[in-house]
Amino acid sequence: DIQMTQSPSTLSASVGDRVTITCRASQSISSWLAWYQQKSGKAPKLLIYKASNLESGVPSRFSGSGSGTEFTLTISSLQPDDFATYYCQQYSSYSRTFGQGTKVDIK
Amino acid sequence: QVQLVESGGGVVQPGRSLRLSCAASGFTFSSYAMHWVRQAPGKGLEWVAFISYDGDKKYYADSVKGRLTISRDNSKNTLYLQMNSLRAEDTAVYYCARERIVGATVDSWGQGTLVTVSS
């Protein structure tokens, strides 16, 4: 199975900060990567698909980049609504593994 | 709009069985592949199983292979997860999720149903 490793596990930041989360795959997944946001007690929400495509309705402060084995999710200016946990997921193989998550909390 | 509503969760003893359902509406269910994803309390997301739009292809996480079975009834717009030989480590919120037709991204999720395996 393809392993997905996110870093950091926790990130403390302030409103207005630029935030970057990294996701690494154990083998090449081309651009078959999605990013999700999850708030406590809620279902995940799709933010980015195919590594860099912004899902409809998602604010433009979110962006994704990367291909192969290394990917990043960037929030250009953190807003109060963005404090949440973020997950990457590969869909290169039928075993759709997730990263372990990155919790973004208030500094 | 897309709606996925899971049901069937509850408290069950180790070794027993449970069947989860996911009722779909707001889209042509029979055209979409579907997934089950779970989340143990306080933990991250774990992909569980996949089923193709027509039910012909099914894939499972190693952790559930041989015990959990995904199926669907396109005439009832419903996805199922049959859970047998349940273990404490199966305790989680179980989400059903839709896979986009083009590009294979999982784009819509239900609200989840909690399964607790405990004696």
mmCIF file with all atom_site columns, C-alpha atoms in Angstrom:
data_model
loop_
_atom_site.group_PDB
_atom_site.id
_atom_site.type_symbol
_atom_site.label_atom_id
_atom_site.label_alt_id
_atom_site.label_comp_id
_atom_site.label_asym_id
_atom_site.label_entity_id
_atom_site.label_seq_id
_atom_site.pdbx_PDB_ins_code
_atom_site.Cartn_x
_atom_site.Cartn_y
_atom_site.Cartn_z
_atom_site.occupancy
_atom_site.B_iso_or_equiv
_atom_site.pdbx_formal_charge
_atom_site.auth_seq_id
_atom_site.auth_comp_id
_atom_site.auth_asym_id
_atom_site.auth_atom_id
_atom_site.pdbx_PDB_model_num
ATOM 1   C CA . ASP A 1 1   ? 0.000   0.000   0.000   1.00 0.00 ? 1   ASP A CA 1
ATOM 2   C CA . ILE A 1 2   ? 1.016   3.580   -0.606  1.00 0.00 ? 2   ILE A CA 1
ATOM 3   C CA . GLN A 1 3   ? 1.856   5.372   2.652   1.00 0.00 ? 3   GLN A CA 1
ATOM 4   C CA . MET A 1 4   ? 1.066   9.063   3.058   1.00 0.00 ? 4   MET A CA 1
ATOM 5   C CA . THR A 1 5   ? 3.017   11.135  5.583   1.00 0.00 ? 5   THR A CA 1
ATOM 6   C CA . GLN A 1 6   ? 1.874   14.608  6.570   1.00 0.00 ? 6   GLN A CA 1
ATOM 7   C CA . SER A 1 7   ? 3.884   17.228  8.403   1.00 0.00 ? 7   SER A CA 1
ATOM 8   C CA . PRO A 1 8   ? 3.600   18.833  10.799  1.00 0.00 ? 8   PRO A CA 1
ATOM 9   C CA . SER A 1 9   ? 1.079   16.934  12.925  1.00 0.00 ? 9   SER A CA 1
ATOM 10  C CA . THR A 1 10  ? 0.085   20.128  14.699  1.00 0.00 ? 10  THR A CA 1
ATOM 11  C CA . LEU A 1 11  ? 0.556   23.708  13.627  1.00 0.00 ? 11  LEU A CA 1
ATOM 12  C CA . SER A 1 12  ? -0.095  26.764  15.783  1.00 0.00 ? 12  SER A CA 1
ATOM 13  C CA . ALA A 1 13  ? -0.768  29.925  13.815  1.00 0.00 ? 13  ALA A CA 1
ATOM 14  C CA . SER A 1 14  ? -2.440  33.318  14.019  1.00 0.00 ? 14  SER A CA 1
ATOM 15  C CA . VAL A 1 15  ? -5.130  34.894  11.875  1.00 0.00 ? 15  VAL A CA 1
ATOM 16  C CA . GLY A 1 16  ? -3.472  36.344  8.786   1.00 0.00 ? 16  GLY A CA 1
ATOM 17  C CA . ASP A 1 17  ? -0.533  33.907  8.802   1.00 0.00 ? 17  ASP A CA 1
ATOM 18  C CA . ARG A 1 18  ? 0.551   32.003  5.719   1.00 0.00 ? 18  ARG A CA 1
ATOM 19  C CA . VAL A 1 19  ? 0.337   28.296  6.478   1.00 0.00 ? 19  VAL A CA 1
ATOM 20  C CA . THR A 1 20  ? 1.891   25.394  4.597   1.00 0.00 ? 20  THR A CA 1
ATOM 21  C CA . ILE A 1 21  ? 1.210   21.691  5.154   1.00 0.00 ? 21  ILE A CA 1
ATOM 22  C CA . THR A 1 22  ? 3.279   18.992  3.451   1.00 0.00 ? 22  THR A CA 1
ATOM 23  C CA . CYS A 1 23  ? 2.217   15.531  2.337   1.00 0.00 ? 23  CYS A CA 1
ATOM 24  C CA . ARG A 1 24  ? 4.672   12.918  1.091   1.00 0.00 ? 24  ARG A CA 1
ATOM 25  C CA . ALA A 1 25  ? 3.814   9.681   -0.692  1.00 0.00 ? 25  ALA A CA 1
ATOM 26  C CA . SER A 1 26  ? 5.877   6.506   -0.348  1.00 0.00 ? 26  SER A CA 1
ATOM 27  C CA . GLN A 1 27  ? 5.850   6.145   -4.144  1.00 0.00 ? 27  GLN A CA 1
ATOM 28  C CA . SER A 1 28  ? 4.849   8.307   -7.063  1.00 0.00 ? 28  SER A CA 1
ATOM 29  C CA . ILE A 1 29  ? 1.128   9.079   -7.258  1.00 0.00 ? 29  ILE A CA 1
ATOM 30  C CA . SER A 1 30  ? 1.400   11.509  -10.181 1.00 0.00 ? 30  SER A CA 1
ATOM 31  C CA . SER A 1 31  ? -1.145  14.235  -9.271  1.00 0.00 ? 31  SER A CA 1
ATOM 32  C CA . TRP A 1 32  ? -3.762  11.925  -7.768  1.00 0.00 ? 32  TRP A CA 1
ATOM 33  C CA . LEU A 1 33  ? -4.003  13.753  -4.473  1.00 0.00 ? 33  LEU A CA 1
ATOM 34  C CA . ALA A 1 34  ? -6.826  15.482  -2.650  1.00 0.00 ? 34  ALA A CA 1
ATOM 35  C CA . TRP A 1 35  ? -6.901  17.709  0.419   1.00 0.00 ? 35  TRP A CA 1
ATOM 36  C CA . TYR A 1 36  ? -9.773  17.734  2.913   1.00 0.00 ? 36  TYR A CA 1
ATOM 37  C CA . GLN A 1 37  ? -10.688 19.958  5.823   1.00 0.00 ? 37  GLN A CA 1
ATOM 38  C CA . GLN A 1 38  ? -12.431 18.481  8.827   1.00 0.00 ? 38  GLN A CA 1
ATOM 39  C CA . LYS A 1 39  ? -13.922 20.340  11.755  1.00 0.00 ? 39  LYS A CA 1
ATOM 40  C CA . SER A 1 40  ? -14.699 18.652  15.045  1.00 0.00 ? 40  SER A CA 1
ATOM 41  C CA . GLY A 1 41  ? -17.714 16.336  14.803  1.00 0.00 ? 41  GLY A CA 1
ATOM 42  C CA . LYS A 1 42  ? -18.233 17.022  11.105  1.00 0.00 ? 42  LYS A CA 1
ATOM 43  C CA . ALA A 1 43  ? -17.614 15.150  7.888   1.00 0.00 ? 43  ALA A CA 1
ATOM 44  C CA . PRO A 1 44  ? -14.544 16.051  5.824   1.00 0.00 ? 44  PRO A CA 1
ATOM 45  C CA . LYS A 1 45  ? -14.905 18.696  3.132   1.00 0.00 ? 45  LYS A CA 1
ATOM 46  C CA . LEU A 1 46  ? -13.065 18.562  -0.185  1.00 0.00 ? 46  LEU A CA 1
ATOM 47  C CA . LEU A 1 47  ? -10.752 21.536  -0.742  1.00 0.00 ? 47  LEU A CA 1
ATOM 48  C CA . ILE A 1 48  ? -8.325  20.550  -3.506  1.00 0.00 ? 48  ILE A CA 1
ATOM 49  C CA . TYR A 1 49  ? -8.400  17.732  -6.056  1.00 0.00 ? 49  TYR A CA 1
ATOM 50  C CA . LYS A 1 50  ? -5.791  16.442  -8.478  1.00 0.00 ? 50  LYS A CA 1
ATOM 51  C CA . ALA A 1 51  ? -3.113  18.148  -6.394  1.00 0.00 ? 51  ALA A CA 1
ATOM 52  C CA . SER A 1 52  ? -3.782  21.728  -7.453  1.00 0.00 ? 52  SER A CA 1
ATOM 53  C CA . ASN A 1 53  ? -7.411  22.153  -8.500  1.00 0.00 ? 53  ASN A CA 1
ATOM 54  C CA . LEU A 1 54  ? -9.577  24.260  -6.204  1.00 0.00 ? 54  LEU A CA 1
ATOM 55  C CA . GLU A 1 55  ? -12.971 22.713  -5.514  1.00 0.00 ? 55  GLU A CA 1
ATOM 56  C CA . SER A 1 56  ? -15.933 24.909  -6.420  1.00 0.00 ? 56  SER A CA 1
ATOM 57  C CA . GLY A 1 57  ? -16.953 27.186  -3.576  1.00 0.00 ? 57  GLY A CA 1
ATOM 58  C CA . VAL A 1 58  ? -13.658 26.898  -1.699  1.00 0.00 ? 58  VAL A CA 1
ATOM 59  C CA . PRO A 1 59  ? -12.008 30.266  -0.946  1.00 0.00 ? 59  PRO A CA 1
ATOM 60  C CA . SER A 1 60  ? -9.074  31.194  -3.160  1.00 0.00 ? 60  SER A CA 1
ATOM 61  C CA . ARG A 1 61  ? -6.757  31.538  -0.145  1.00 0.00 ? 61  ARG A CA 1
ATOM 62  C CA . PHE A 1 62  ? -6.426  27.755  -0.344  1.00 0.00 ? 62  PHE A CA 1
ATOM 63  C CA . SER A 1 63  ? -4.043  26.352  -2.916  1.00 0.00 ? 63  SER A CA 1
ATOM 64  C CA . GLY A 1 64  ? -2.318  23.064  -3.613  1.00 0.00 ? 64  GLY A CA 1
ATOM 65  C CA . SER A 1 65  ? 0.831   22.133  -5.461  1.00 0.00 ? 65  SER A CA 1
ATOM 66  C CA . GLY A 1 66  ? 3.143   19.230  -6.158  1.00 0.00 ? 66  GLY A CA 1
ATOM 67  C CA . SER A 1 67  ? 3.331   16.011  -8.112  1.00 0.00 ? 67  SER A CA 1
ATOM 68  C CA . GLY A 1 68  ? 5.007   12.647  -7.824  1.00 0.00 ? 68  GLY A CA 1
ATOM 69  C CA . THR A 1 69  ? 5.722   12.166  -4.125  1.00 0.00 ? 69  THR A CA 1
ATOM 70  C CA . GLU A 1 70  ? 5.694   15.630  -2.557  1.00 0.00 ? 70  GLU A CA 1
ATOM 71  C CA . PHE A 1 71  ? 2.694   17.916  -2.173  1.00 0.00 ? 71  PHE A CA 1
ATOM 72  C CA . THR A 1 72  ? 1.755   21.043  -0.270  1.00 0.00 ? 72  THR A CA 1
ATOM 73  C CA . LEU A 1 73  ? -1.426  22.725  0.863   1.00 0.00 ? 73  LEU A CA 1
ATOM 74  C CA . THR A 1 74  ? -1.076  26.459  1.435   1.00 0.00 ? 74  THR A CA 1
ATOM 75  C CA . ILE A 1 75  ? -3.461  28.844  3.139   1.00 0.00 ? 75  ILE A CA 1
ATOM 76  C CA . SER A 1 76  ? -2.323  32.303  2.090   1.00 0.00 ? 76  SER A CA 1
ATOM 77  C CA . SER A 1 77  ? -3.931  34.240  4.948   1.00 0.00 ? 77  SER A CA 1
ATOM 78  C CA . LEU A 1 78  ? -5.388  32.149  7.745   1.00 0.00 ? 78  LEU A CA 1
ATOM 79  C CA . GLN A 1 79  ? -8.948  33.046  8.712   1.00 0.00 ? 79  GLN A CA 1
ATOM 80  C CA . PRO A 1 80  ? -10.851 32.158  11.909  1.00 0.00 ? 80  PRO A CA 1
ATOM 81  C CA . ASP A 1 81  ? -12.938 29.608  9.977   1.00 0.00 ? 81  ASP A CA 1
ATOM 82  C CA . ASP A 1 82  ? -9.771  27.749  8.902   1.00 0.00 ? 82  ASP A CA 1
ATOM 83  C CA . PHE A 1 83  ? -8.863  26.349  12.313  1.00 0.00 ? 83  PHE A CA 1
ATOM 84  C CA . ALA A 1 84  ? -9.461  22.662  11.663  1.00 0.00 ? 84  ALA A CA 1
ATOM 85  C CA . THR A 1 85  ? -7.688  19.412  10.812  1.00 0.00 ? 85  THR A CA 1
ATOM 86  C CA . TYR A 1 86  ? -6.456  18.857  7.266   1.00 0.00 ? 86  TYR A CA 1
ATOM 87  C CA . TYR A 1 87  ? -5.912  15.517  5.542   1.00 0.00 ? 87  TYR A CA 1
ATOM 88  C CA . CYS A 1 88  ? -4.321  14.534  2.284   1.00 0.00 ? 88  CYS A CA 1
ATOM 89  C CA . GLN A 1 89  ? -5.527  11.427  0.433   1.00 0.00 ? 89  GLN A CA 1
ATOM 90  C CA . GLN A 1 90  ? -3.992  9.630   -2.508  1.00 0.00 ? 90  GLN A CA 1
ATOM 91  C CA . TYR A 1 91  ? -6.210  8.051   -5.136  1.00 0.00 ? 91  TYR A CA 1
ATOM 92  C CA . SER A 1 92  ? -3.539  6.623   -7.393  1.00 0.00 ? 92  SER A CA 1
ATOM 93  C CA . SER A 1 93  ? -4.373  3.126   -6.179  1.00 0.00 ? 93  SER A CA 1
ATOM 94  C CA . TYR A 1 94  ? -7.628  1.489   -5.173  1.00 0.00 ? 94  TYR A CA 1
ATOM 95  C CA . SER A 1 95  ? -6.411  1.452   -1.576  1.00 0.00 ? 95  SER A CA 1
ATOM 96  C CA . ARG A 1 96  ? -7.119  5.121   -0.914  1.00 0.00 ? 96  ARG A CA 1
ATOM 97  C CA . THR A 1 97  ? -4.788  5.990   1.931   1.00 0.00 ? 97  THR A CA 1
ATOM 98  C CA . PHE A 1 98  ? -4.968  9.184   3.978   1.00 0.00 ? 98  PHE A CA 1
ATOM 99  C CA . GLY A 1 99  ? -2.244  11.113  5.692   1.00 0.00 ? 99  GLY A CA 1
ATOM 100 C CA . GLN A 1 100 ? -2.434  11.157  9.483   1.00 0.00 ? 100 GLN A CA 1
ATOM 101 C CA . GLY A 1 101 ? -3.763  14.709  9.549   1.00 0.00 ? 101 GLY A CA 1
ATOM 102 C CA . THR A 1 102 ? -2.498  18.179  10.486  1.00 0.00 ? 102 THR A CA 1
ATOM 103 C CA . LYS A 1 103 ? -4.341  20.088  13.176  1.00 0.00 ? 103 LYS A CA 1
ATOM 104 C CA . VAL A 1 104 ? -4.196  23.851  12.732  1.00 0.00 ? 104 VAL A CA 1
ATOM 105 C CA . ASP A 1 105 ? -4.896  25.605  16.007  1.00 0.00 ? 105 ASP A CA 1
ATOM 106 C CA . ILE A 1 106 ? -4.785  29.111  17.390  1.00 0.00 ? 106 ILE A CA 1
ATOM 107 C CA . LYS A 1 107 ? -1.407  30.405  18.515  1.00 0.00 ? 107 LYS A CA 1
ATOM 108 C CA . GLN B 2 1   ? -28.254 18.661  -3.767  1.00 0.00 ? 1   GLN B CA 1
ATOM 109 C CA . VAL B 2 2   ? -26.217 15.578  -2.944  1.00 0.00 ? 2   VAL B CA 1
ATOM 110 C CA . GLN B 2 3   ? -27.333 13.914  0.247   1.00 0.00 ? 3   GLN B CA 1
ATOM 111 C CA . LEU B 2 4   ? -25.852 10.822  1.897   1.00 0.00 ? 4   LEU B CA 1
ATOM 112 C CA . VAL B 2 5   ? -27.451 9.595   5.101   1.00 0.00 ? 5   VAL B CA 1
ATOM 113 C CA . GLU B 2 6   ? -25.878 6.746   7.051   1.00 0.00 ? 6   GLU B CA 1
ATOM 114 C CA . SER B 2 7   ? -27.762 4.599   9.529   1.00 0.00 ? 7   SER B CA 1
ATOM 115 C CA . GLY B 2 8   ? -27.411 1.327   11.406  1.00 0.00 ? 8   GLY B CA 1
ATOM 116 C CA . GLY B 2 9   ? -24.706 2.223   13.885  1.00 0.00 ? 9   GLY B CA 1
ATOM 117 C CA . GLY B 2 10  ? -24.876 1.335   17.552  1.00 0.00 ? 10  GLY B CA 1
ATOM 118 C CA . VAL B 2 11  ? -23.274 -0.654  20.333  1.00 0.00 ? 11  VAL B CA 1
ATOM 119 C CA . VAL B 2 12  ? -22.409 -4.255  19.509  1.00 0.00 ? 12  VAL B CA 1
ATOM 120 C CA . GLN B 2 13  ? -20.472 -6.961  21.333  1.00 0.00 ? 13  GLN B CA 1
ATOM 121 C CA . PRO B 2 14  ? -17.151 -8.244  19.991  1.00 0.00 ? 14  PRO B CA 1
ATOM 122 C CA . GLY B 2 15  ? -17.613 -11.055 17.484  1.00 0.00 ? 15  GLY B CA 1
ATOM 123 C CA . ARG B 2 16  ? -21.128 -9.965  16.547  1.00 0.00 ? 16  ARG B CA 1
ATOM 124 C CA . SER B 2 17  ? -22.381 -8.451  13.282  1.00 0.00 ? 17  SER B CA 1
ATOM 125 C CA . LEU B 2 18  ? -23.888 -5.167  12.157  1.00 0.00 ? 18  LEU B CA 1
ATOM 126 C CA . ARG B 2 19  ? -25.067 -3.774  8.831   1.00 0.00 ? 19  ARG B CA 1
ATOM 127 C CA . LEU B 2 20  ? -24.707 -0.120  7.973   1.00 0.00 ? 20  LEU B CA 1
ATOM 128 C CA . SER B 2 21  ? -26.768 1.588   5.284   1.00 0.00 ? 21  SER B CA 1
ATOM 129 C CA . CYS B 2 22  ? -26.239 4.799   3.358   1.00 0.00 ? 22  CYS B CA 1
ATOM 130 C CA . ALA B 2 23  ? -29.254 6.309   1.599   1.00 0.00 ? 23  ALA B CA 1
ATOM 131 C CA . ALA B 2 24  ? -28.321 8.479   -1.371  1.00 0.00 ? 24  ALA B CA 1
ATOM 132 C CA . SER B 2 25  ? -30.354 11.240  -2.970  1.00 0.00 ? 25  SER B CA 1
ATOM 133 C CA . GLY B 2 26  ? -29.905 14.300  -5.152  1.00 0.00 ? 26  GLY B CA 1
ATOM 134 C CA . PHE B 2 27  ? -27.844 12.510  -7.812  1.00 0.00 ? 27  PHE B CA 1
ATOM 135 C CA . THR B 2 28  ? -27.945 9.440   -10.078 1.00 0.00 ? 28  THR B CA 1
ATOM 136 C CA . PHE B 2 29  ? -26.652 6.907   -7.552  1.00 0.00 ? 29  PHE B CA 1
ATOM 137 C CA . SER B 2 30  ? -26.219 4.122   -10.104 1.00 0.00 ? 30  SER B CA 1
ATOM 138 C CA . SER B 2 31  ? -23.630 6.189   -12.009 1.00 0.00 ? 31  SER B CA 1
ATOM 139 C CA . TYR B 2 32  ? -21.232 6.708   -9.100  1.00 0.00 ? 32  TYR B CA 1
ATOM 140 C CA . ALA B 2 33  ? -18.653 4.577   -7.335  1.00 0.00 ? 33  ALA B CA 1
ATOM 141 C CA . MET B 2 34  ? -18.868 4.750   -3.560  1.00 0.00 ? 34  MET B CA 1
ATOM 142 C CA . HIS B 2 35  ? -16.618 4.365   -0.528  1.00 0.00 ? 35  HIS B CA 1
ATOM 143 C CA . TRP B 2 36  ? -16.779 3.715   3.180   1.00 0.00 ? 36  TRP B CA 1
ATOM 144 C CA . VAL B 2 37  ? -14.288 5.625   5.344   1.00 0.00 ? 37  VAL B CA 1
ATOM 145 C CA . ARG B 2 38  ? -14.026 5.397   9.120   1.00 0.00 ? 38  ARG B CA 1
ATOM 146 C CA . GLN B 2 39  ? -12.606 7.461   11.944  1.00 0.00 ? 39  GLN B CA 1
ATOM 147 C CA . ALA B 2 40  ? -11.843 6.011   15.359  1.00 0.00 ? 40  ALA B CA 1
ATOM 148 C CA . PRO B 2 41  ? -12.467 8.376   18.294  1.00 0.00 ? 41  PRO B CA 1
ATOM 149 C CA . GLY B 2 42  ? -9.805  11.070  18.350  1.00 0.00 ? 42  GLY B CA 1
ATOM 150 C CA . LYS B 2 43  ? -7.970  9.524   15.390  1.00 0.00 ? 43  LYS B CA 1
ATOM 151 C CA . GLY B 2 44  ? -7.515  10.219  11.685  1.00 0.00 ? 44  GLY B CA 1
ATOM 152 C CA . LEU B 2 45  ? -9.428  9.064   8.640   1.00 0.00 ? 45  LEU B CA 1
ATOM 153 C CA . GLU B 2 46  ? -9.056  5.466   7.462   1.00 0.00 ? 46  GLU B CA 1
ATOM 154 C CA . TRP B 2 47  ? -10.295 4.313   4.072   1.00 0.00 ? 47  TRP B CA 1
ATOM 155 C CA . VAL B 2 48  ? -12.281 1.073   4.433   1.00 0.00 ? 48  VAL B CA 1
ATOM 156 C CA . ALA B 2 49  ? -13.802 -0.059  1.132   1.00 0.00 ? 49  ALA B CA 1
ATOM 157 C CA . PHE B 2 50  ? -14.699 0.840   -2.449  1.00 0.00 ? 50  PHE B CA 1
ATOM 158 C CA . ILE B 2 51  ? -17.427 -0.374  -4.791  1.00 0.00 ? 51  ILE B CA 1
ATOM 159 C CA . SER B 2 52  ? -17.769 0.478   -8.466  1.00 0.00 ? 52  SER B CA 1
ATOM 160 C CA . TYR B 2 53  ? -20.934 2.078   -9.845  1.00 0.00 ? 53  TYR B CA 1
ATOM 161 C CA . ASP B 2 54  ? -22.308 -1.305  -10.927 1.00 0.00 ? 54  ASP B CA 1
ATOM 162 C CA . GLY B 2 55  ? -21.059 -3.320  -7.957  1.00 0.00 ? 55  GLY B CA 1
ATOM 163 C CA . ASP B 2 56  ? -18.672 -5.371  -10.074 1.00 0.00 ? 56  ASP B CA 1
ATOM 164 C CA . LYS B 2 57  ? -15.454 -4.138  -8.477  1.00 0.00 ? 57  LYS B CA 1
ATOM 165 C CA . LYS B 2 58  ? -14.855 -4.107  -4.735  1.00 0.00 ? 58  LYS B CA 1
ATOM 166 C CA . TYR B 2 59  ? -11.675 -3.283  -2.833  1.00 0.00 ? 59  TYR B CA 1
ATOM 167 C CA . TYR B 2 60  ? -10.931 -3.362  0.892   1.00 0.00 ? 60  TYR B CA 1
ATOM 168 C CA . ALA B 2 61  ? -8.372  -2.153  3.382   1.00 0.00 ? 61  ALA B CA 1
ATOM 169 C CA . ASP B 2 62  ? -6.238  -5.009  4.690   1.00 0.00 ? 62  ASP B CA 1
ATOM 170 C CA . SER B 2 63  ? -7.506  -4.303  8.212   1.00 0.00 ? 63  SER B CA 1
ATOM 171 C CA . VAL B 2 64  ? -11.076 -5.289  7.276   1.00 0.00 ? 64  VAL B CA 1
ATOM 172 C CA . LYS B 2 65  ? -10.594 -7.809  4.456   1.00 0.00 ? 65  LYS B CA 1
ATOM 173 C CA . GLY B 2 66  ? -12.645 -10.957 5.038   1.00 0.00 ? 66  GLY B CA 1
ATOM 174 C CA . ARG B 2 67  ? -14.793 -9.382  7.772   1.00 0.00 ? 67  ARG B CA 1
ATOM 175 C CA . LEU B 2 68  ? -16.438 -6.337  6.188   1.00 0.00 ? 68  LEU B CA 1
ATOM 176 C CA . THR B 2 69  ? -18.349 -6.494  2.898   1.00 0.00 ? 69  THR B CA 1
ATOM 177 C CA . ILE B 2 70  ? -19.437 -3.537  0.802   1.00 0.00 ? 70  ILE B CA 1
ATOM 178 C CA . SER B 2 71  ? -22.492 -3.827  -1.442  1.00 0.00 ? 71  SER B CA 1
ATOM 179 C CA . ARG B 2 72  ? -25.103 -1.663  -3.099  1.00 0.00 ? 72  ARG B CA 1
ATOM 180 C CA . ASP B 2 73  ? -28.680 -1.773  -4.342  1.00 0.00 ? 73  ASP B CA 1
ATOM 181 C CA . ASN B 2 74  ? -29.013 0.697   -7.186  1.00 0.00 ? 74  ASN B CA 1
ATOM 182 C CA . SER B 2 75  ? -32.779 0.166   -7.337  1.00 0.00 ? 75  SER B CA 1
ATOM 183 C CA . LYS B 2 76  ? -32.994 1.488   -3.762  1.00 0.00 ? 76  LYS B CA 1
ATOM 184 C CA . ASN B 2 77  ? -30.228 4.113   -4.054  1.00 0.00 ? 77  ASN B CA 1
ATOM 185 C CA . THR B 2 78  ? -28.564 2.535   -1.047  1.00 0.00 ? 78  THR B CA 1
ATOM 186 C CA . LEU B 2 79  ? -25.020 1.549   -0.122  1.00 0.00 ? 79  LEU B CA 1
ATOM 187 C CA . TYR B 2 80  ? -24.323 -1.070  2.547   1.00 0.00 ? 80  TYR B CA 1
ATOM 188 C CA . LEU B 2 81  ? -21.502 -2.238  4.774   1.00 0.00 ? 81  LEU B CA 1
ATOM 189 C CA . GLN B 2 82  ? -21.942 -5.685  6.314   1.00 0.00 ? 82  GLN B CA 1
ATOM 190 C CA . MET B 2 83  ? -19.685 -5.934  9.344   1.00 0.00 ? 83  MET B CA 1
ATOM 191 C CA . ASN B 2 84  ? -18.968 -9.399  10.734  1.00 0.00 ? 84  ASN B CA 1
ATOM 192 C CA . SER B 2 85  ? -16.653 -10.665 13.494  1.00 0.00 ? 85  SER B CA 1
ATOM 193 C CA . LEU B 2 86  ? -16.448 -7.176  14.917  1.00 0.00 ? 86  LEU B CA 1
ATOM 194 C CA . ARG B 2 87  ? -13.490 -6.173  17.065  1.00 0.00 ? 87  ARG B CA 1
ATOM 195 C CA . ALA B 2 88  ? -12.889 -3.361  19.523  1.00 0.00 ? 88  ALA B CA 1
ATOM 196 C CA . GLU B 2 89  ? -10.634 -1.713  16.950  1.00 0.00 ? 89  GLU B CA 1
ATOM 197 C CA . ASP B 2 90  ? -13.585 -1.390  14.559  1.00 0.00 ? 90  ASP B CA 1
ATOM 198 C CA . THR B 2 91  ? -15.069 1.217   16.902  1.00 0.00 ? 91  THR B CA 1
ATOM 199 C CA . ALA B 2 92  ? -15.380 4.363   14.789  1.00 0.00 ? 92  ALA B CA 1
ATOM 200 C CA . VAL B 2 93  ? -17.626 6.787   13.000  1.00 0.00 ? 93  VAL B CA 1
ATOM 201 C CA . TYR B 2 94  ? -18.337 5.298   9.578   1.00 0.00 ? 94  TYR B CA 1
ATOM 202 C CA . TYR B 2 95  ? -18.834 7.655   6.650   1.00 0.00 ? 95  TYR B CA 1
ATOM 203 C CA . CYS B 2 96  ? -20.143 6.810   3.213   1.00 0.00 ? 96  CYS B CA 1
ATOM 204 C CA . ALA B 2 97  ? -18.703 8.932   0.443   1.00 0.00 ? 97  ALA B CA 1
ATOM 205 C CA . ARG B 2 98  ? -19.279 9.462   -3.256  1.00 0.00 ? 98  ARG B CA 1
ATOM 206 C CA . GLU B 2 99  ? -16.544 9.307   -5.859  1.00 0.00 ? 99  GLU B CA 1
ATOM 207 C CA . ARG B 2 100 ? -16.698 11.785  -8.715  1.00 0.00 ? 100 ARG B CA 1
ATOM 208 C CA . ILE B 2 101 ? -17.290 10.133  -12.119 1.00 0.00 ? 101 ILE B CA 1
ATOM 209 C CA . VAL B 2 102 ? -14.431 11.993  -13.805 1.00 0.00 ? 102 VAL B CA 1
ATOM 210 C CA . GLY B 2 103 ? -11.183 12.127  -11.904 1.00 0.00 ? 103 GLY B CA 1
ATOM 211 C CA . ALA B 2 104 ? -12.075 9.697   -9.086  1.00 0.00 ? 104 ALA B CA 1
ATOM 212 C CA . THR B 2 105 ? -11.990 12.273  -6.300  1.00 0.00 ? 105 THR B CA 1
ATOM 213 C CA . VAL B 2 106 ? -14.192 11.597  -3.278  1.00 0.00 ? 106 VAL B CA 1
ATOM 214 C CA . ASP B 2 107 ? -16.269 14.760  -3.282  1.00 0.00 ? 107 ASP B CA 1
ATOM 215 C CA . SER B 2 108 ? -19.293 14.234  -1.008  1.00 0.00 ? 108 SER B CA 1
ATOM 216 C CA . TRP B 2 109 ? -19.657 12.681  2.437   1.00 0.00 ? 109 TRP B CA 1
ATOM 217 C CA . GLY B 2 110 ? -22.466 11.674  4.730   1.00 0.00 ? 110 GLY B CA 1
ATOM 218 C CA . GLN B 2 111 ? -22.635 12.825  8.338   1.00 0.00 ? 111 GLN B CA 1
ATOM 219 C CA . GLY B 2 112 ? -21.435 9.469   9.655   1.00 0.00 ? 112 GLY B CA 1
ATOM 220 C CA . THR B 2 113 ? -22.797 6.781   11.966  1.00 0.00 ? 113 THR B CA 1
ATOM 221 C CA . LEU B 2 114 ? -21.039 5.641   15.142  1.00 0.00 ? 114 LEU B CA 1
ATOM 222 C CA . VAL B 2 115 ? -20.251 1.974   15.700  1.00 0.00 ? 115 VAL B CA 1
ATOM 223 C CA . THR B 2 116 ? -19.074 0.989   19.175  1.00 0.00 ? 116 THR B CA 1
ATOM 224 C CA . VAL B 2 117 ? -17.755 -2.522  19.708  1.00 0.00 ? 117 VAL B CA 1
ATOM 225 C CA . SER B 2 118 ? -17.752 -3.284  23.398  1.00 0.00 ? 118 SER B CA 1
ATOM 226 C CA . SER B 2 119 ? -18.774 -6.007  25.792  1.00 0.00 ? 119 SER B CA 1
#
